[in-house]
mmCIF file of C-alpha atoms and ligand atoms in Angstrom:
data_model
loop_
_atom_site.group_PDB
_atom_site.id
_atom_site.type_symbol
_atom_site.label_atom_id
_atom_site.label_comp_id
_atom_site.label_asym_id
_atom_site.label_seq_id
_atom_site.Cartn_x
_atom_site.Cartn_y
_atom_site.Cartn_z
ATOM 1 C CA MET A 1 -63.613 -21.148 99.299
ATOM 2 C CA LEU A 2 -59.940 -20.636 99.924
ATOM 3 C CA ALA A 3 -59.901 -24.359 100.741
ATOM 4 C CA PHE A 4 -60.699 -25.067 97.073
ATOM 5 C CA LEU A 5 -57.676 -23.124 95.958
ATOM 6 C CA GLN A 6 -55.478 -24.804 98.575
ATOM 7 C CA GLY A 7 -56.842 -28.226 97.628
ATOM 8 C CA ALA A 8 -56.189 -27.545 93.954
ATOM 9 C CA GLU A 9 -52.647 -26.506 94.833
ATOM 10 C CA SER A 10 -52.104 -29.761 96.757
ATOM 11 C CA ILE A 11 -53.521 -31.813 93.912
ATOM 12 C CA SER A 12 -51.303 -30.184 91.292
ATOM 13 C CA TYR A 13 -48.292 -30.696 93.562
ATOM 14 C CA GLY A 14 -49.397 -34.325 93.872
ATOM 15 C CA PHE A 15 -49.285 -34.607 90.087
ATOM 16 C CA ALA A 16 -45.794 -33.115 89.940
ATOM 17 C CA GLU A 17 -44.606 -35.607 92.577
ATOM 18 C CA GLN A 18 -46.752 -38.471 91.211
ATOM 19 C CA ASP A 19 -48.078 -38.844 94.746
ATOM 20 C CA ARG A 20 -51.396 -40.712 94.607
ATOM 21 C CA ALA A 21 -51.988 -40.504 98.349
ATOM 22 C CA LEU A 22 -51.698 -36.718 98.342
ATOM 23 C CA ILE A 23 -54.039 -36.365 95.349
ATOM 24 C CA GLY A 24 -56.564 -38.750 96.934
ATOM 25 C CA GLU A 25 -56.482 -37.073 100.314
ATOM 26 C CA ALA A 26 -56.879 -33.526 98.978
ATOM 27 C CA ALA A 27 -59.649 -34.523 96.552
ATOM 28 C CA ARG A 28 -61.497 -36.451 99.267
ATOM 29 C CA GLU A 29 -61.465 -33.487 101.613
ATOM 30 C CA LEU A 30 -62.951 -31.238 98.947
ATOM 31 C CA SER A 31 -65.566 -33.831 98.036
ATOM 32 C CA ARG A 32 -66.705 -33.802 101.674
ATOM 33 C CA GLY A 33 -67.433 -30.116 101.547
ATOM 34 C CA ALA A 34 -64.218 -28.378 102.605
ATOM 35 C CA GLY A 35 -64.457 -25.041 100.818
ATOM 36 C CA ASP A 36 -68.114 -25.510 99.975
ATOM 37 C CA PRO A 37 -69.273 -22.100 98.723
ATOM 38 C CA LEU A 38 -72.796 -22.802 99.934
ATOM 39 C CA GLY A 39 -73.931 -22.559 103.526
ATOM 40 C CA ALA A 40 -77.375 -24.018 104.223
ATOM 41 C CA SER A 41 -79.033 -20.581 104.265
ATOM 42 C CA ILE A 42 -77.421 -19.584 100.951
ATOM 43 C CA ARG A 43 -78.312 -22.948 99.418
ATOM 44 C CA ALA A 44 -81.994 -22.253 100.038
ATOM 45 C CA LYS A 45 -81.800 -18.976 98.051
ATOM 46 C CA ALA A 46 -79.182 -19.794 95.393
ATOM 47 C CA PRO A 47 -80.244 -20.345 91.767
ATOM 48 C CA GLU A 48 -80.584 -23.969 90.664
ATOM 49 C CA GLY A 49 -77.622 -23.758 88.250
ATOM 50 C CA PHE A 50 -75.364 -22.537 91.044
ATOM 51 C CA VAL A 51 -76.422 -25.338 93.375
ATOM 52 C CA SER A 52 -75.871 -27.980 90.723
ATOM 53 C CA LEU A 53 -72.396 -26.621 89.850
ATOM 54 C CA SER A 54 -71.516 -26.768 93.526
ATOM 55 C CA ARG A 55 -72.817 -30.313 93.896
ATOM 56 C CA GLY A 56 -71.127 -31.385 90.655
ATOM 57 C CA LEU A 57 -67.832 -29.984 91.864
ATOM 58 C CA ARG A 58 -67.960 -32.076 95.017
ATOM 59 C CA SER A 59 -68.947 -35.247 93.198
ATOM 60 C CA ASP A 60 -66.110 -34.668 90.665
ATOM 61 C CA PHE A 61 -63.608 -34.429 93.517
ATOM 62 C CA GLY A 62 -65.113 -37.603 95.004
ATOM 63 C CA GLU A 63 -64.554 -39.455 91.731
ATOM 64 C CA LEU A 64 -61.026 -38.104 91.462
ATOM 65 C CA ALA A 65 -60.332 -39.377 95.003
ATOM 66 C CA ALA A 66 -61.781 -42.802 94.202
ATOM 67 C CA LEU A 67 -59.774 -43.114 90.975
ATOM 68 C CA SER A 68 -56.554 -41.725 92.442
ATOM 69 C CA GLU A 69 -55.420 -45.137 93.662
ATOM 70 C CA THR A 70 -55.541 -46.920 90.331
ATOM 71 C CA ALA A 71 -56.022 -44.688 87.270
ATOM 72 C CA GLU A 72 -53.238 -43.507 84.962
ATOM 73 C CA PHE A 73 -51.868 -40.103 85.916
ATOM 74 C CA SER A 74 -52.829 -38.719 82.509
ATOM 75 C CA ASP A 75 -56.468 -39.726 83.085
ATOM 76 C CA LEU A 76 -56.435 -38.225 86.561
ATOM 77 C CA GLN A 77 -54.991 -35.017 85.198
ATOM 78 C CA LEU A 78 -57.666 -34.803 82.540
ATOM 79 C CA ARG A 79 -60.367 -35.268 85.178
ATOM 80 C CA PHE A 80 -58.799 -32.643 87.385
ATOM 81 C CA SER A 81 -58.755 -30.209 84.494
ATOM 82 C CA THR A 82 -62.441 -30.871 83.723
ATOM 83 C CA THR A 83 -63.246 -30.423 87.409
ATOM 84 C CA MET A 84 -61.480 -27.068 87.502
ATOM 85 C CA GLY A 85 -63.722 -26.071 84.601
ATOM 86 C CA ARG A 86 -66.549 -25.930 87.156
ATOM 87 C CA CYS A 87 -64.685 -23.257 89.130
ATOM 88 C CA VAL A 88 -64.403 -21.231 85.943
ATOM 89 C CA ALA A 89 -68.020 -21.878 84.956
ATOM 90 C CA CYS A 90 -69.387 -20.757 88.297
ATOM 91 C CA HIS A 91 -67.105 -17.742 88.715
ATOM 92 C CA GLY A 92 -67.828 -16.705 85.134
ATOM 93 C CA THR A 93 -71.589 -16.924 85.623
ATOM 94 C CA TYR A 94 -72.457 -15.899 89.188
ATOM 95 C CA ARG A 95 -71.575 -13.090 91.571
ATOM 96 C CA SER A 96 -72.515 -12.948 95.236
ATOM 97 C CA ASP A 97 -73.227 -9.187 94.998
ATOM 98 C CA GLY A 98 -75.410 -9.351 91.884
ATOM 99 C CA SER A 99 -72.953 -7.478 89.577
ATOM 100 C CA ALA A 100 -71.868 -8.984 86.233
ATOM 101 C CA PRO A 101 -68.888 -11.397 86.394
HETATM 102 C C1 HEC B 201 -71.103 -23.057 92.617
HETATM 103 C C2 HEC B 201 -70.312 -21.887 92.376
HETATM 104 C C3 HEC B 201 -68.817 -21.911 92.643
HETATM 105 C C4 HEC B 201 -67.924 -22.892 92.316
HETATM 106 C C5 HEC B 201 -68.193 -24.219 91.603
HETATM 107 C C6 HEC B 201 -66.636 -22.427 92.763
HETATM 108 N N1 HEC B 201 -66.742 -21.187 93.348
HETATM 109 FE FE1 HEC B 201 -65.225 -20.075 94.144
HETATM 110 N N2 HEC B 201 -66.570 -18.595 94.653
HETATM 111 C C7 HEC B 201 -67.924 -18.628 94.405
HETATM 112 C C8 HEC B 201 -68.540 -17.425 94.938
HETATM 113 C C9 HEC B 201 -70.023 -17.064 94.870
HETATM 114 C C10 HEC B 201 -67.487 -16.660 95.497
HETATM 115 C C11 HEC B 201 -67.620 -15.285 96.197
HETATM 116 C C12 HEC B 201 -67.051 -14.164 95.325
HETATM 117 C C13 HEC B 201 -67.868 -13.877 94.093
HETATM 118 O O1 HEC B 201 -68.994 -13.391 94.234
HETATM 119 O O2 HEC B 201 -67.363 -14.114 92.994
HETATM 120 C C14 HEC B 201 -66.266 -17.427 95.304
HETATM 121 C C15 HEC B 201 -65.003 -17.026 95.715
HETATM 122 C C16 HEC B 201 -63.829 -17.729 95.518
HETATM 123 C C17 HEC B 201 -62.509 -17.302 95.935
HETATM 124 C C18 HEC B 201 -62.203 -15.981 96.627
HETATM 125 C C19 HEC B 201 -61.621 -16.148 98.002
HETATM 126 C C20 HEC B 201 -62.617 -16.320 99.099
HETATM 127 O O3 HEC B 201 -62.295 -17.029 100.075
HETATM 128 O O4 HEC B 201 -63.711 -15.728 99.031
HETATM 129 C C21 HEC B 201 -61.633 -18.270 95.563
HETATM 130 C C22 HEC B 201 -60.117 -18.289 95.764
HETATM 131 C C23 HEC B 201 -62.383 -19.315 94.897
HETATM 132 N N3 HEC B 201 -63.725 -18.957 94.889
HETATM 133 C C24 HEC B 201 -61.827 -20.456 94.356
HETATM 134 C C25 HEC B 201 -62.553 -21.494 93.756
HETATM 135 C C26 HEC B 201 -61.951 -22.696 93.186
HETATM 136 C C27 HEC B 201 -60.460 -22.996 93.129
HETATM 137 C C28 HEC B 201 -62.978 -23.447 92.715
HETATM 138 C C29 HEC B 201 -62.932 -24.804 92.066
HETATM 139 C C30 HEC B 201 -62.169 -25.855 92.670
HETATM 140 C C31 HEC B 201 -64.211 -22.711 92.975
HETATM 141 N N4 HEC B 201 -63.907 -21.546 93.603
HETATM 142 C C32 HEC B 201 -65.460 -23.146 92.613
HETATM 143 C C33 HEC B 201 -68.611 -19.634 93.777
HETATM 144 C C34 HEC B 201 -68.074 -20.833 93.288
#
């Protein structure tokens, strides 16, 4: 999970430096499952909404990586912001210990 935060840090630094390679590399790593909150055993027990947020997060990072080479920075930034909305959605909805978020 910490990898998500580190990846997000790298991506926002990439925006500040207008460094497409850095954005692409960090987003690609996250799309491949670095920081995946779901191990296989948890995946089997997790609620459907949780699993789909997790999957959606990875596919969003994959799209960001694919677009990083060509898209306008403003479009990339908008996508990144929408992607980060999934972090907020999941953290605001689910807790690993069953307490309210
Ligand atoms: C599918 C659900 C889900 C998504 C999406 C998600 N997280 Fe998490 N995250 C969790 C869960 C579950 C925990 C464990 C703590 C808890 O119960 O809240 C956690 C914990 C964390 C922690 C605490 C540190 C740690 O290593 O445990 C950080 C930091 C974090 N998430 C960052 C992020 C960031 C950044 C994103 C988006 C890029 C993100 N998360 C997306 C479910 C998610």
